[in-house]
Amino acid sequence: MTFNEFIFKHTIRNKSLYLAYLLSTLTTVMTFFTFSTFAHHPMLSHENMSQVVIVGMNVSSLIIFVFSFFYVLYSMDIFLQSRKKEFGLLLIQGMSPKQLRKMVFGENTLVGFVATIGGILLGLIFSQLLLFLSKSILGIELPFYFPMYSIIITFIAFTLLFFSISLFIQLKIPKMEIQALLQSDENGKGELKVSPFKSLLAVLLIGSGYTIALTVKGIQVFFSMIPVILIVIVGTHFLFNQLSILVISRLKKNKHRFWNKTNMLVYSDLGFRMKDNARSFFLVSVITTVAFAAIGSLTGFKEMTYSSVDAMTYDFYLTDIDGKKQELAKNLDVMQREIDNENLDMMQLRMKLVNVPSNEHHNGYRVISHHTYQELAQFIGNKALPDDSKTYRVETKHEDMSSNYQKGYLKQLPVPNQSSLSVESIQVKKEVIPGFQNVYVVPKEVYRAFIDQYGEQQEIGWLADNKTRDKQVHVASRLADIQGLKSKALIMQSITDIYTPVLFVGFFIGAIFFVSAGSFLYFRLYSDMSVDTEKFRMVYQLGISRKDMKRMVYRQVAILFFTPIIVSSIHGIVALKSMYAMFGQVLQITAFWVIGIFLIIQISYYLIARAFYFKKLYKEVTVD
């Protein structure tokens, strides 16, 4: 048997040893291929999509590939560390260190090739399924196509990736004495050393990062973002590497808790496990925080923009931009014909107003009469004015990003050729006159003074049933040449068209990071299988029941799966709170939906992983 045959047979016959590692790398290839399939779909080509989105998809592909490199590299490192005893046995049998490195290179090349081919094949199935569901997921219908370009680019990229890592990993092969390699699985790991200073530093860094993130607002969020991220990342490293171990040490000193039922067995090596998994927890926490923040921000901003447009009072609104009454009448006739052609039942509301241009004292505003306001109020659902002799500023209840432009209102309204009038604010459900400018309601005689000074213009609004949104989009599309026409339905459709590919990119990258984090934790769990087998075999021989063993394993797996996810969820909520504060918005409920969905996925992942792990562990423990 040649050496290459030995490598091949050793890999195939120990498939259970390689399976978790193979699946984790295969998942990475599959997700990259699936994303590439969508990114290079003919329907999402340069002619059909904005350049910003195309650049975003290309950059996202690069991000996913870079992440894949470090993910595979770290997975391979863990895989090699778990095989120290095996390496020691091979060296005893006469294998030279050079042959050992050659064997590792050959094994990883073989696993990488299988993972690349398998990932592409699974990606073909998964991507075509997503194409089939694209209409419900993306809101657009993407036809099937054979992604030859994605197959080629994925095969070349991951062949180079696995080859490069197989070369680089030669430096990672354990360089210990044979005796140390053979004893690597023994429980004695020395004494845990914890720094109280670094543990305190973890609390101070994360606490200060949270405080800054939650207190800054507006443009300050942008300037504080990088320092806060760095502070929290360093604090998270110390959290897992120092503080968690310190807390476990304190728990072990609590005799009542430590000696309660099976806690002794759970806590006995928990500190060492946290120390060994600190880097894994840190990596998973950072990855999932990025996923939470990216998806939460995208969905939240889309929701804010969408709700802001949805709060618009009028479904159609026509403005007389040039003040030409004949042009307005002509546009009105054209609009009415299109509305009639679509059989749209719409209420038309005409309003007269005065536009006051901006100067050094104010940013410009609009003036309407009490009579105009009262007529509009009864149709749009606003309350009537309490006193027709006073001057009011109309303030909507709906808080949107445009409200920031309306905060600098006048408390004294200057009337042409008259003294200023005191202004009171009245809060209403809907905007009376659309736009970013403040709207003031004045008595009849005051309104005439404004007309004499600035002139009067007419604007027209239409109210329709929300169930006719599709017809409204058709009408607005055909009337795109009319200046000064705004359509709520068309704006909402434009928002959907813009955000759909962007949200897809964000969701896909977030899902990739999250799934990769879950598979990484699953792989990390299996890398400790030999240690768990020896420990539980001893306690099984002492007479522990299957039920108690299952409870211990489930708690152990829960700590592994939920410790980094809980930390990243808190990080994500704080990050999203800071993001929304940049725009003067409160934390959107959408952010909690995103995190909640991911937590449900993680719980499902945990339930499946613990069942499979215990089944395999119990089989190994009870074997004669």
Coordinates of C-alpha atoms in Angstrom, one line a residue:
M1 CA 0.0 0.0 0.0
T2 CA 1.4 3.3 -1.0
F3 CA 1.4 6.4 1.2
N4 CA -1.3 8.1 -0.9
E5 CA -3.5 5.0 -0.6
F6 CA -2.9 5.1 3.2
I7 CA -4.1 8.7 3.3
F8 CA -7.2 8.0 1.3
K9 CA -8.2 4.8 3.2
H10 CA -7.4 6.5 6.6
T11 CA -9.7 9.4 5.6
I12 CA -12.5 7.2 4.3
R13 CA -12.5 4.7 7.2
N14 CA -12.6 7.5 9.8
K15 CA -15.5 9.3 8.2
S16 CA -17.2 9.9 11.5
L17 CA -14.1 11.8 12.6
Y18 CA -14.1 13.9 9.5
L19 CA -17.9 14.3 9.1
A20 CA -18.4 17.4 11.4
Y21 CA -15.4 19.1 9.8
L22 CA -16.6 18.2 6.3
L23 CA -20.1 19.5 7.0
S24 CA -19.0 22.8 8.4
T25 CA -16.7 23.5 5.4
L26 CA -19.3 22.2 2.9
T27 CA -21.9 24.6 4.4
T28 CA -19.5 27.5 3.7
V29 CA -19.1 26.5 0.1
M30 CA -22.8 26.0 -0.4
T31 CA -23.7 29.4 0.9
F32 CA -21.1 31.2 -1.1
F33 CA -22.3 29.4 -4.3
T34 CA -25.9 30.2 -3.6
F35 CA -25.2 33.9 -3.1
S36 CA -23.1 33.9 -6.2
T37 CA -26.0 32.3 -8.2
F38 CA -28.3 35.2 -7.1
A39 CA -25.7 37.9 -7.5
H40 CA -25.0 37.0 -11.2
H41 CA -28.6 36.2 -12.2
P42 CA -29.4 37.6 -15.6
M43 CA -32.5 39.4 -14.2
L44 CA -30.3 41.2 -11.7
S45 CA -27.8 42.3 -14.4
H46 CA -26.3 45.7 -14.9
E47 CA -29.3 46.8 -17.0
N48 CA -31.9 45.8 -14.4
M49 CA -30.3 46.9 -11.2
S50 CA -28.7 50.1 -9.9
Q51 CA -24.9 50.3 -9.8
V52 CA -25.0 50.7 -6.0
V53 CA -26.6 47.3 -5.5
I54 CA -24.3 45.6 -8.0
V55 CA -21.2 47.0 -6.3
G56 CA -22.8 46.0 -3.0
M57 CA -23.3 42.4 -4.1
N58 CA -19.7 42.1 -5.5
V59 CA -18.3 43.5 -2.2
S60 CA -20.6 41.1 -0.3
S61 CA -19.2 38.2 -2.3
L62 CA -15.7 39.3 -1.3
I63 CA -16.7 39.6 2.4
I64 CA -18.2 36.1 2.3
F65 CA -15.1 34.7 0.8
V66 CA -12.8 36.4 3.3
F67 CA -15.0 35.2 6.1
S68 CA -14.9 31.7 4.6
F69 CA -11.1 31.7 4.6
F70 CA -10.8 32.5 8.3
Y71 CA -13.7 30.2 9.2
V72 CA -12.2 27.2 7.4
L73 CA -8.7 28.1 8.8
Y74 CA -10.0 28.1 12.4
S75 CA -12.1 25.0 11.9
M76 CA -9.1 23.2 10.6
D77 CA -7.0 24.4 13.5
I78 CA -9.5 23.0 16.0
F79 CA -9.7 19.8 14.0
L80 CA -5.9 19.3 14.2
Q81 CA -5.9 20.1 17.9
S82 CA -8.4 17.4 18.6
R83 CA -6.2 14.8 16.9
K84 CA -3.0 15.2 19.0
K85 CA -3.3 11.7 20.4
E86 CA -3.8 10.2 17.0
F87 CA -0.6 12.1 15.7
G88 CA 1.3 10.7 18.7
L89 CA 0.3 7.1 17.9
L90 CA 1.3 7.6 14.2
L91 CA 4.7 8.9 15.2
I92 CA 5.2 5.9 17.5
Q93 CA 4.4 3.6 14.6
G94 CA 7.3 5.1 12.7
M95 CA 5.8 8.0 10.7
S96 CA 8.2 10.9 10.3
P97 CA 7.2 14.5 11.0
K98 CA 7.6 15.2 7.3
Q99 CA 5.2 12.3 6.4
L100 CA 2.8 13.6 9.1
R101 CA 2.6 17.0 7.5
K102 CA 2.2 15.4 4.1
M103 CA -0.6 13.3 5.4
V104 CA -2.4 16.3 6.9
F105 CA -1.9 18.2 3.6
G106 CA -3.4 15.3 1.6
E107 CA -6.3 14.8 4.0
N108 CA -7.3 18.4 3.9
T109 CA -6.9 18.6 0.1
L110 CA -9.2 15.6 -0.2
V111 CA -11.8 17.0 2.3
G112 CA -11.6 20.4 0.6
F113 CA -12.2 18.8 -2.8
V114 CA -15.2 16.8 -1.5
A115 CA -16.5 19.9 0.3
T116 CA -16.2 22.1 -2.8
I117 CA -17.9 19.6 -5.2
G118 CA -20.6 18.7 -2.5
G119 CA -21.2 22.4 -1.7
I120 CA -21.7 23.2 -5.4
L121 CA -24.1 20.3 -5.9
L122 CA -26.1 21.2 -2.8
G123 CA -25.9 24.9 -3.7
L124 CA -27.4 24.0 -7.1
I125 CA -30.4 22.4 -5.4
F126 CA -30.8 25.1 -2.8
S127 CA -30.4 28.0 -5.2
Q128 CA -32.9 26.7 -7.6
L129 CA -35.3 26.2 -4.7
L130 CA -34.8 29.9 -3.7
L131 CA -35.3 30.9 -7.3
F132 CA -38.6 29.1 -7.2
L133 CA -39.5 31.0 -4.0
S134 CA -38.1 34.3 -5.2
K135 CA -41.4 35.9 -5.9
S136 CA -42.6 35.5 -2.3
I137 CA -39.1 36.2 -0.8
L138 CA -37.9 39.1 -3.1
G139 CA -41.2 40.2 -4.6
I140 CA -39.8 39.6 -8.1
E141 CA -40.0 36.5 -10.3
L142 CA -36.5 35.2 -11.2
P143 CA -36.5 32.5 -13.9
F144 CA -34.4 29.3 -13.6
Y145 CA -30.9 29.4 -15.2
F146 CA -27.8 27.2 -15.2
P147 CA -25.2 29.2 -13.1
M148 CA -22.1 28.1 -15.0
Y149 CA -20.2 31.3 -14.0
S150 CA -21.0 30.7 -10.3
I151 CA -19.9 27.0 -10.6
I152 CA -16.5 28.0 -12.2
I153 CA -15.8 30.9 -9.8
T154 CA -16.8 28.8 -6.7
F155 CA -14.7 25.8 -7.8
I156 CA -11.6 27.9 -8.5
A157 CA -12.0 30.1 -5.4
F158 CA -12.4 27.3 -2.9
T159 CA -9.8 25.1 -4.6
L160 CA -7.3 27.8 -4.1
L161 CA -8.6 28.5 -0.6
F162 CA -8.3 24.9 0.6
F163 CA -4.9 24.5 -1.1
S164 CA -3.6 27.7 0.5
I165 CA -4.9 26.8 3.9
S166 CA -3.5 23.2 3.6
L167 CA -0.1 24.8 3.0
F168 CA -0.5 27.4 5.8
I169 CA -1.7 24.8 8.3
Q170 CA 1.6 23.0 8.1
L171 CA 2.8 25.6 10.6
K172 CA -0.1 24.7 12.9
I173 CA 0.7 21.0 13.2
P174 CA 1.5 20.3 16.9
K175 CA 5.2 20.3 17.5
M176 CA 5.2 18.5 20.9
E177 CA 7.0 15.5 22.3
I178 CA 5.3 12.2 21.5
Q179 CA 4.5 11.7 25.2
A180 CA 2.7 15.1 25.4
L181 CA 0.7 14.2 22.3
L182 CA -0.4 10.9 23.7
Q183 CA -1.5 12.5 27.0
S184 CA -3.3 15.4 25.4
D185 CA -6.8 13.9 26.1
E186 CA -6.2 13.5 29.8
N187 CA -8.3 15.7 32.1
G188 CA -5.3 17.2 34.0
K189 CA -4.8 20.6 32.4
G190 CA -3.0 22.3 35.1
E191 CA -4.3 25.2 37.1
L192 CA -6.6 27.9 35.7
K193 CA -5.1 31.3 35.9
V194 CA -7.5 34.2 36.0
S195 CA -6.7 37.9 36.1
P196 CA -9.1 39.9 38.3
F197 CA -7.9 43.0 36.7
K198 CA -8.7 41.8 33.2
S199 CA -12.1 40.5 34.5
L200 CA -12.8 44.0 35.8
L201 CA -11.6 45.5 32.6
A202 CA -14.2 43.4 30.7
V203 CA -17.0 44.9 32.7
L204 CA -15.6 48.5 32.4
L205 CA -15.0 48.2 28.7
I206 CA -18.3 46.8 27.8
G207 CA -20.1 49.0 30.2
S208 CA -18.4 52.2 28.9
G209 CA -19.0 51.1 25.3
Y210 CA -22.7 50.5 26.0
T211 CA -23.0 53.9 27.9
I212 CA -21.5 55.8 24.9
A213 CA -23.6 53.9 22.4
L214 CA -26.9 54.6 24.3
T215 CA -26.3 58.2 25.1
V216 CA -24.9 59.7 21.9
K217 CA -27.4 61.0 19.3
G218 CA -27.4 62.3 15.7
I219 CA -24.1 62.8 14.0
Q220 CA -22.2 61.9 17.2
V221 CA -23.2 58.2 16.7
F222 CA -21.2 58.2 13.4
F223 CA -18.0 59.6 15.0
S224 CA -18.2 57.3 18.1
M225 CA -19.0 54.2 16.1
I226 CA -15.5 52.9 15.5
P227 CA -14.2 53.6 19.1
V228 CA -17.2 51.9 20.6
I229 CA -16.9 48.9 18.4
L230 CA -13.2 48.5 19.3
I231 CA -13.9 48.9 23.0
V232 CA -16.7 46.4 23.1
I233 CA -14.7 43.9 21.0
V234 CA -11.8 44.0 23.5
G235 CA -14.2 43.8 26.4
T236 CA -15.9 40.8 24.8
H237 CA -12.6 39.0 24.5
F238 CA -11.9 39.5 28.2
L239 CA -15.4 38.6 29.0
F240 CA -15.0 35.1 27.7
N241 CA -11.3 34.7 28.4
Q242 CA -11.3 36.0 31.9
L243 CA -14.6 37.1 33.5
S244 CA -16.5 33.9 32.6
I245 CA -13.8 31.7 34.2
L246 CA -13.7 33.9 37.3
V247 CA -17.5 33.6 37.7
I248 CA -17.3 29.8 37.3
S249 CA -14.6 29.7 39.9
R250 CA -16.8 31.6 42.3
L251 CA -19.7 29.3 41.6
K252 CA -17.5 26.3 42.4
K253 CA -16.7 27.7 45.8
N254 CA -20.4 27.8 46.7
K255 CA -20.5 24.4 48.3
H256 CA -24.3 24.2 48.4
R257 CA -24.5 24.8 44.7
F258 CA -21.4 22.7 43.8
W259 CA -22.5 19.6 45.7
N260 CA -26.1 19.8 44.5
K261 CA -27.0 16.7 42.4
T262 CA -24.8 16.5 39.3
N263 CA -23.5 20.1 39.5
M264 CA -20.1 18.9 40.6
L265 CA -19.6 17.0 37.3
V266 CA -20.9 19.9 35.3
Y267 CA -18.7 22.5 37.1
S268 CA -15.6 20.3 37.4
D269 CA -14.1 21.1 34.0
L270 CA -16.4 23.9 33.0
G271 CA -13.7 26.5 33.6
F272 CA -11.3 24.6 31.3
R273 CA -14.0 24.3 28.7
M274 CA -14.7 28.1 28.8
K275 CA -11.0 28.7 28.5
D276 CA -10.7 26.3 25.5
N277 CA -13.8 27.7 23.9
A278 CA -13.1 31.4 24.7
R279 CA -11.8 32.1 21.2
S280 CA -14.8 30.2 19.6
F281 CA -17.3 32.1 21.8
F282 CA -15.6 35.4 20.9
L283 CA -15.6 34.6 17.1
V284 CA -19.3 33.5 17.2
S285 CA -20.3 36.6 19.2
V286 CA -18.7 39.0 16.8
I287 CA -20.1 37.2 13.8
T288 CA -23.7 37.0 15.1
T289 CA -23.6 40.6 16.3
V290 CA -22.7 41.7 12.8
A291 CA -25.6 39.6 11.5
F292 CA -28.0 41.1 14.0
A293 CA -26.9 44.7 13.4
A294 CA -26.8 44.4 9.6
I295 CA -30.3 42.8 9.2
G296 CA -31.9 44.8 12.0
S297 CA -30.6 48.1 10.5
L298 CA -31.7 47.3 7.0
T299 CA -35.2 46.1 8.0
G300 CA -35.6 48.9 10.5
F301 CA -34.6 51.6 8.0
K302 CA -36.9 50.1 5.4
E303 CA -39.7 50.1 8.0
M304 CA -39.1 53.7 9.0
T305 CA -39.1 54.8 5.4
Y306 CA -42.1 52.8 4.4
S307 CA -44.2 53.9 7.4
S308 CA -43.2 57.5 6.8
V309 CA -44.6 57.3 3.2
D310 CA -47.6 55.3 4.3
A311 CA -48.5 58.1 6.7
M312 CA -48.9 60.5 3.8
T313 CA -52.4 61.9 3.7
Y314 CA -53.1 61.9 0.0
D315 CA -52.7 59.0 -2.4
F316 CA -52.1 61.5 -5.3
Y317 CA -51.0 65.0 -4.8
L318 CA -50.6 67.6 -7.6
T319 CA -48.6 70.8 -7.0
D320 CA -48.7 73.9 -9.2
I321 CA -45.0 74.4 -9.4
D322 CA -44.8 77.3 -11.9
G323 CA -48.0 78.9 -10.8
K324 CA -49.5 78.5 -14.3
K325 CA -53.2 77.8 -14.0
Q326 CA -53.6 76.6 -17.6
E327 CA -50.8 74.1 -17.1
L328 CA -52.4 72.9 -13.9
A329 CA -55.8 72.5 -15.6
K330 CA -54.3 70.5 -18.4
N331 CA -52.5 68.2 -16.1
L332 CA -55.7 67.8 -14.1
D333 CA -57.6 66.7 -17.2
V334 CA -54.9 64.1 -18.1
M335 CA -54.9 62.7 -14.6
Q336 CA -58.7 62.4 -14.5
R337 CA -58.8 60.5 -17.8
E338 CA -56.2 58.0 -16.5
I339 CA -58.1 57.6 -13.2
D340 CA -61.3 57.0 -15.1
N341 CA -59.6 54.4 -17.4
E342 CA -58.5 52.4 -14.3
N343 CA -62.0 52.7 -12.8
L344 CA -60.5 54.2 -9.6
D345 CA -63.0 55.6 -7.2
M346 CA -61.1 58.6 -5.7
M347 CA -62.1 61.7 -3.8
Q348 CA -60.6 64.9 -5.1
L349 CA -59.8 67.7 -2.6
R350 CA -58.7 71.2 -3.8
M351 CA -56.9 73.5 -1.5
K352 CA -55.6 77.1 -1.8
L353 CA -52.5 78.2 0.0
V354 CA -49.7 80.7 0.1
N355 CA -46.0 79.8 -0.1
V356 CA -43.8 82.1 2.0
P357 CA -40.2 81.9 0.8
S358 CA -37.3 81.5 3.2
N359 CA -35.1 84.3 4.4
E360 CA -32.5 85.0 7.1
H361 CA -35.2 84.7 9.8
H362 CA -37.0 81.5 8.8
N363 CA -36.8 78.5 6.4
G364 CA -40.0 79.2 4.6
Y365 CA -43.5 78.0 5.4
R366 CA -47.0 77.6 4.0
V367 CA -50.1 79.5 5.1
I368 CA -53.8 78.4 4.7
S369 CA -57.0 79.9 5.9
H370 CA -59.2 78.5 8.7
H371 CA -61.9 77.8 6.1
T372 CA -59.6 75.6 4.0
Y373 CA -58.4 73.7 7.0
Q374 CA -61.9 73.0 8.3
E375 CA -63.0 71.7 4.9
L376 CA -60.0 69.4 4.6
A377 CA -60.2 68.2 8.2
Q378 CA -63.6 66.6 7.8
F379 CA -62.4 64.5 4.9
I380 CA -59.0 63.4 6.2
G381 CA -60.2 62.8 9.8
N382 CA -58.5 65.7 11.6
K383 CA -60.1 67.5 14.5
A384 CA -61.6 70.9 14.0
L385 CA -59.9 74.1 15.2
P386 CA -61.0 75.2 18.6
D387 CA -61.0 78.9 17.9
D388 CA -61.3 80.5 14.4
S389 CA -59.7 83.8 15.6
K390 CA -56.3 82.3 16.5
T391 CA -53.2 81.3 14.5
Y392 CA -52.1 77.7 14.7
R393 CA -49.2 75.6 13.6
V394 CA -50.3 72.2 12.4
E395 CA -48.2 69.4 14.0
T396 CA -48.8 65.7 13.0
K397 CA -48.7 62.9 15.6
H398 CA -46.8 60.7 13.3
E399 CA -43.1 60.9 14.0
D400 CA -41.0 60.5 10.9
M401 CA -37.6 61.7 9.7
S402 CA -39.2 64.7 8.1
S403 CA -40.4 66.0 11.5
N404 CA -36.8 67.0 12.2
Y405 CA -37.2 69.7 9.5
Q406 CA -40.3 71.1 11.2
K407 CA -39.0 71.7 14.6
G408 CA -37.8 75.2 14.0
Y409 CA -41.3 76.7 13.9
L410 CA -42.2 80.4 14.5
K411 CA -43.7 81.3 17.8
Q412 CA -44.6 84.8 16.4
L413 CA -45.9 84.7 12.8
P414 CA -45.0 88.0 10.9
V415 CA -48.0 89.2 8.9
P416 CA -47.3 91.4 5.8
N417 CA -48.0 95.1 6.7
Q418 CA -49.4 94.0 10.1
S419 CA -48.1 93.1 13.5
S420 CA -47.0 89.6 14.3
L421 CA -49.4 87.0 15.7
S422 CA -48.8 84.5 18.5
V423 CA -48.8 80.9 17.3
E424 CA -50.3 78.0 19.1
S425 CA -49.6 74.3 18.1
I426 CA -52.4 71.9 17.3
Q427 CA -51.7 68.2 17.0
V428 CA -53.6 66.4 14.3
K429 CA -53.6 62.8 12.9
K430 CA -52.6 63.6 9.3
E431 CA -50.8 66.3 7.4
V432 CA -53.1 68.9 5.9
I433 CA -50.6 70.1 3.3
P434 CA -47.8 67.6 2.4
G435 CA -44.2 68.7 2.5
F436 CA -41.3 69.4 4.9
Q437 CA -42.3 73.0 5.6
N438 CA -44.3 74.1 8.5
V439 CA -48.0 74.9 7.9
Y440 CA -49.8 77.8 9.6
V441 CA -53.5 78.2 9.8
V442 CA -54.6 81.9 10.0
P443 CA -57.9 83.8 10.1
K444 CA -59.5 84.9 6.8
E445 CA -58.4 88.6 6.9
V446 CA -54.8 87.6 7.8
Y447 CA -54.8 85.1 4.9
R448 CA -55.7 87.9 2.5
A449 CA -52.7 89.9 3.6
F450 CA -50.4 87.0 2.7
I451 CA -52.1 86.7 -0.7
D452 CA -51.5 90.3 -1.4
Q453 CA -47.8 90.0 -0.6
Y454 CA -46.9 86.5 -2.0
G455 CA -49.8 85.5 -4.2
E456 CA -51.9 82.4 -4.0
Q457 CA -51.6 78.9 -5.6
Q458 CA -53.8 75.9 -5.8
E459 CA -52.9 72.2 -5.0
I460 CA -55.0 69.1 -5.4
G461 CA -55.1 65.9 -3.4
W462 CA -56.9 62.6 -4.1
L463 CA -58.0 60.0 -1.5
A464 CA -58.4 56.4 -2.5
D465 CA -58.9 52.9 -1.1
N466 CA -55.7 51.1 -0.1
K467 CA -56.9 48.0 -1.9
T468 CA -56.4 49.8 -5.2
R469 CA -52.6 50.3 -4.8
D470 CA -51.7 48.3 -7.9
K471 CA -54.0 50.3 -10.1
Q472 CA -52.6 53.5 -8.5
V473 CA -49.1 52.4 -9.5
H474 CA -50.2 51.8 -13.1
V475 CA -51.8 55.3 -13.2
A476 CA -48.8 57.0 -11.6
S477 CA -46.4 55.2 -14.0
R478 CA -48.3 56.5 -17.0
L479 CA -48.3 60.0 -15.6
A480 CA -44.6 60.2 -14.8
D481 CA -44.1 63.2 -17.1
I482 CA -46.3 65.4 -15.1
Q483 CA -44.2 67.7 -12.9
G484 CA -45.3 68.2 -9.3
L485 CA -47.3 64.9 -9.1
K486 CA -46.6 62.6 -6.2
S487 CA -48.1 59.2 -5.8
K488 CA -48.0 57.4 -2.4
A489 CA -48.4 54.0 -4.1
L490 CA -45.6 54.6 -6.6
I491 CA -43.2 55.9 -3.9
M492 CA -43.9 52.8 -1.8
Q493 CA -43.4 50.6 -4.8
S494 CA -40.1 52.4 -5.5
I495 CA -39.0 51.8 -1.9
T496 CA -39.8 48.1 -2.2
D497 CA -37.9 47.9 -5.5
I498 CA -34.8 49.6 -4.0
Y499 CA -34.8 47.8 -0.6
T500 CA -35.6 44.3 -2.0
P501 CA -32.2 43.5 -3.4
V502 CA -30.4 45.3 -0.6
L503 CA -32.4 43.4 2.0
F504 CA -31.7 40.2 0.2
V505 CA -28.0 40.9 0.4
G506 CA -28.2 41.8 4.0
F507 CA -30.4 38.8 5.0
F508 CA -28.2 36.4 3.0
I509 CA -25.0 37.6 4.6
G510 CA -26.6 37.6 8.0
A511 CA -28.0 34.1 7.5
I512 CA -24.6 32.9 6.2
F513 CA -22.8 34.3 9.3
F514 CA -25.5 32.9 11.6
V515 CA -25.6 29.4 10.0
S516 CA -21.8 29.3 9.9
A517 CA -21.7 30.2 13.6
G518 CA -24.1 27.4 14.4
S519 CA -22.2 24.8 12.4
F520 CA -19.0 26.1 13.9
L521 CA -20.3 25.5 17.4
Y522 CA -21.6 22.1 16.4
F523 CA -18.1 21.2 15.0
R524 CA -16.5 22.6 18.2
L525 CA -18.8 20.3 20.3
Y526 CA -17.7 17.2 18.3
S527 CA -14.1 18.1 18.6
D528 CA -14.4 17.5 22.4
M529 CA -16.1 14.2 21.9
S530 CA -13.1 12.1 23.0
V531 CA -12.8 14.0 26.3
D532 CA -16.5 13.8 27.0
T533 CA -16.5 10.1 26.2
E534 CA -13.8 9.3 28.8
K535 CA -15.4 11.5 31.5
F536 CA -18.9 10.1 31.1
R537 CA -17.6 6.5 30.7
M538 CA -16.2 6.8 34.2
V539 CA -19.3 8.3 35.8
Y540 CA -21.4 5.7 33.9
Q541 CA -19.4 2.9 35.5
L542 CA -20.0 4.5 38.9
G543 CA -23.7 4.0 38.3
I544 CA -25.1 7.3 37.1
S545 CA -28.4 6.9 35.3
R546 CA -29.1 7.7 31.7
K547 CA -31.5 10.4 32.7
D548 CA -28.9 12.2 34.8
M549 CA -26.3 11.8 32.1
K550 CA -28.7 13.3 29.5
R551 CA -29.4 16.2 31.8
M552 CA -25.7 16.9 32.2
V553 CA -25.0 16.7 28.5
Y554 CA -27.9 19.0 27.6
R555 CA -26.7 21.6 30.1
Q556 CA -23.2 21.3 28.7
V557 CA -24.4 21.8 25.1
A558 CA -26.7 24.6 26.2
I559 CA -23.7 26.6 27.6
L560 CA -21.8 26.1 24.4
F561 CA -24.7 27.2 22.2
F562 CA -26.3 30.0 24.1
T563 CA -23.4 31.8 25.9
P564 CA -22.2 33.6 22.7
I565 CA -25.7 34.1 21.3
I566 CA -27.0 35.8 24.5
V567 CA -23.9 38.1 24.5
S568 CA -24.3 38.9 20.8
S569 CA -28.1 39.5 21.2
I570 CA -27.4 42.1 23.9
H571 CA -24.6 43.6 21.7
G572 CA -27.0 43.7 18.7
I573 CA -29.8 45.5 20.6
V574 CA -27.4 48.2 21.8
A575 CA -25.9 48.6 18.4
L576 CA -29.4 48.9 16.8
K577 CA -30.5 51.4 19.4
S578 CA -27.4 53.5 18.6
M579 CA -28.1 53.2 14.8
Y580 CA -31.6 54.5 15.1
A581 CA -30.5 57.3 17.4
M582 CA -28.4 58.6 14.5
F583 CA -31.7 59.4 12.8
G584 CA -33.5 60.6 15.9
Q585 CA -35.7 57.4 16.0
V586 CA -36.6 55.0 18.8
L587 CA -35.7 51.4 18.6
Q588 CA -38.0 49.7 16.1
I589 CA -40.0 46.6 17.0
T590 CA -38.6 45.1 13.8
A591 CA -35.2 44.8 15.4
F592 CA -36.6 42.5 18.1
W593 CA -38.4 40.4 15.5
V594 CA -35.1 39.9 13.7
I595 CA -33.2 38.9 16.9
G596 CA -36.2 36.8 18.0
I597 CA -36.2 34.8 14.7
F598 CA -32.5 34.1 15.0
L599 CA -33.0 33.0 18.7
I600 CA -35.7 30.6 17.6
I601 CA -33.4 29.2 14.9
Q602 CA -30.6 28.8 17.5
I603 CA -32.9 27.0 19.9
S604 CA -34.0 24.7 17.1
Y605 CA -30.3 24.2 16.2
Y606 CA -29.6 23.4 19.9
L607 CA -32.4 20.9 20.3
I608 CA -31.3 19.0 17.2
A609 CA -27.6 19.1 18.1
R610 CA -28.0 18.0 21.7
A611 CA -30.1 15.0 20.6
F612 CA -27.6 13.8 18.0
Y613 CA -24.7 14.5 20.3
F614 CA -26.1 12.6 23.3
K615 CA -27.1 9.7 21.1
K616 CA -23.6 9.3 19.7
L617 CA -21.9 10.0 23.1
Y618 CA -24.1 7.5 25.0
K619 CA -23.3 4.8 22.3
E620 CA -19.6 5.4 22.8
V621 CA -19.8 5.4 26.6
T622 CA -21.8 2.2 26.9
V623 CA -19.8 0.2 24.3
D624 CA -18.1 -2.8 25.9

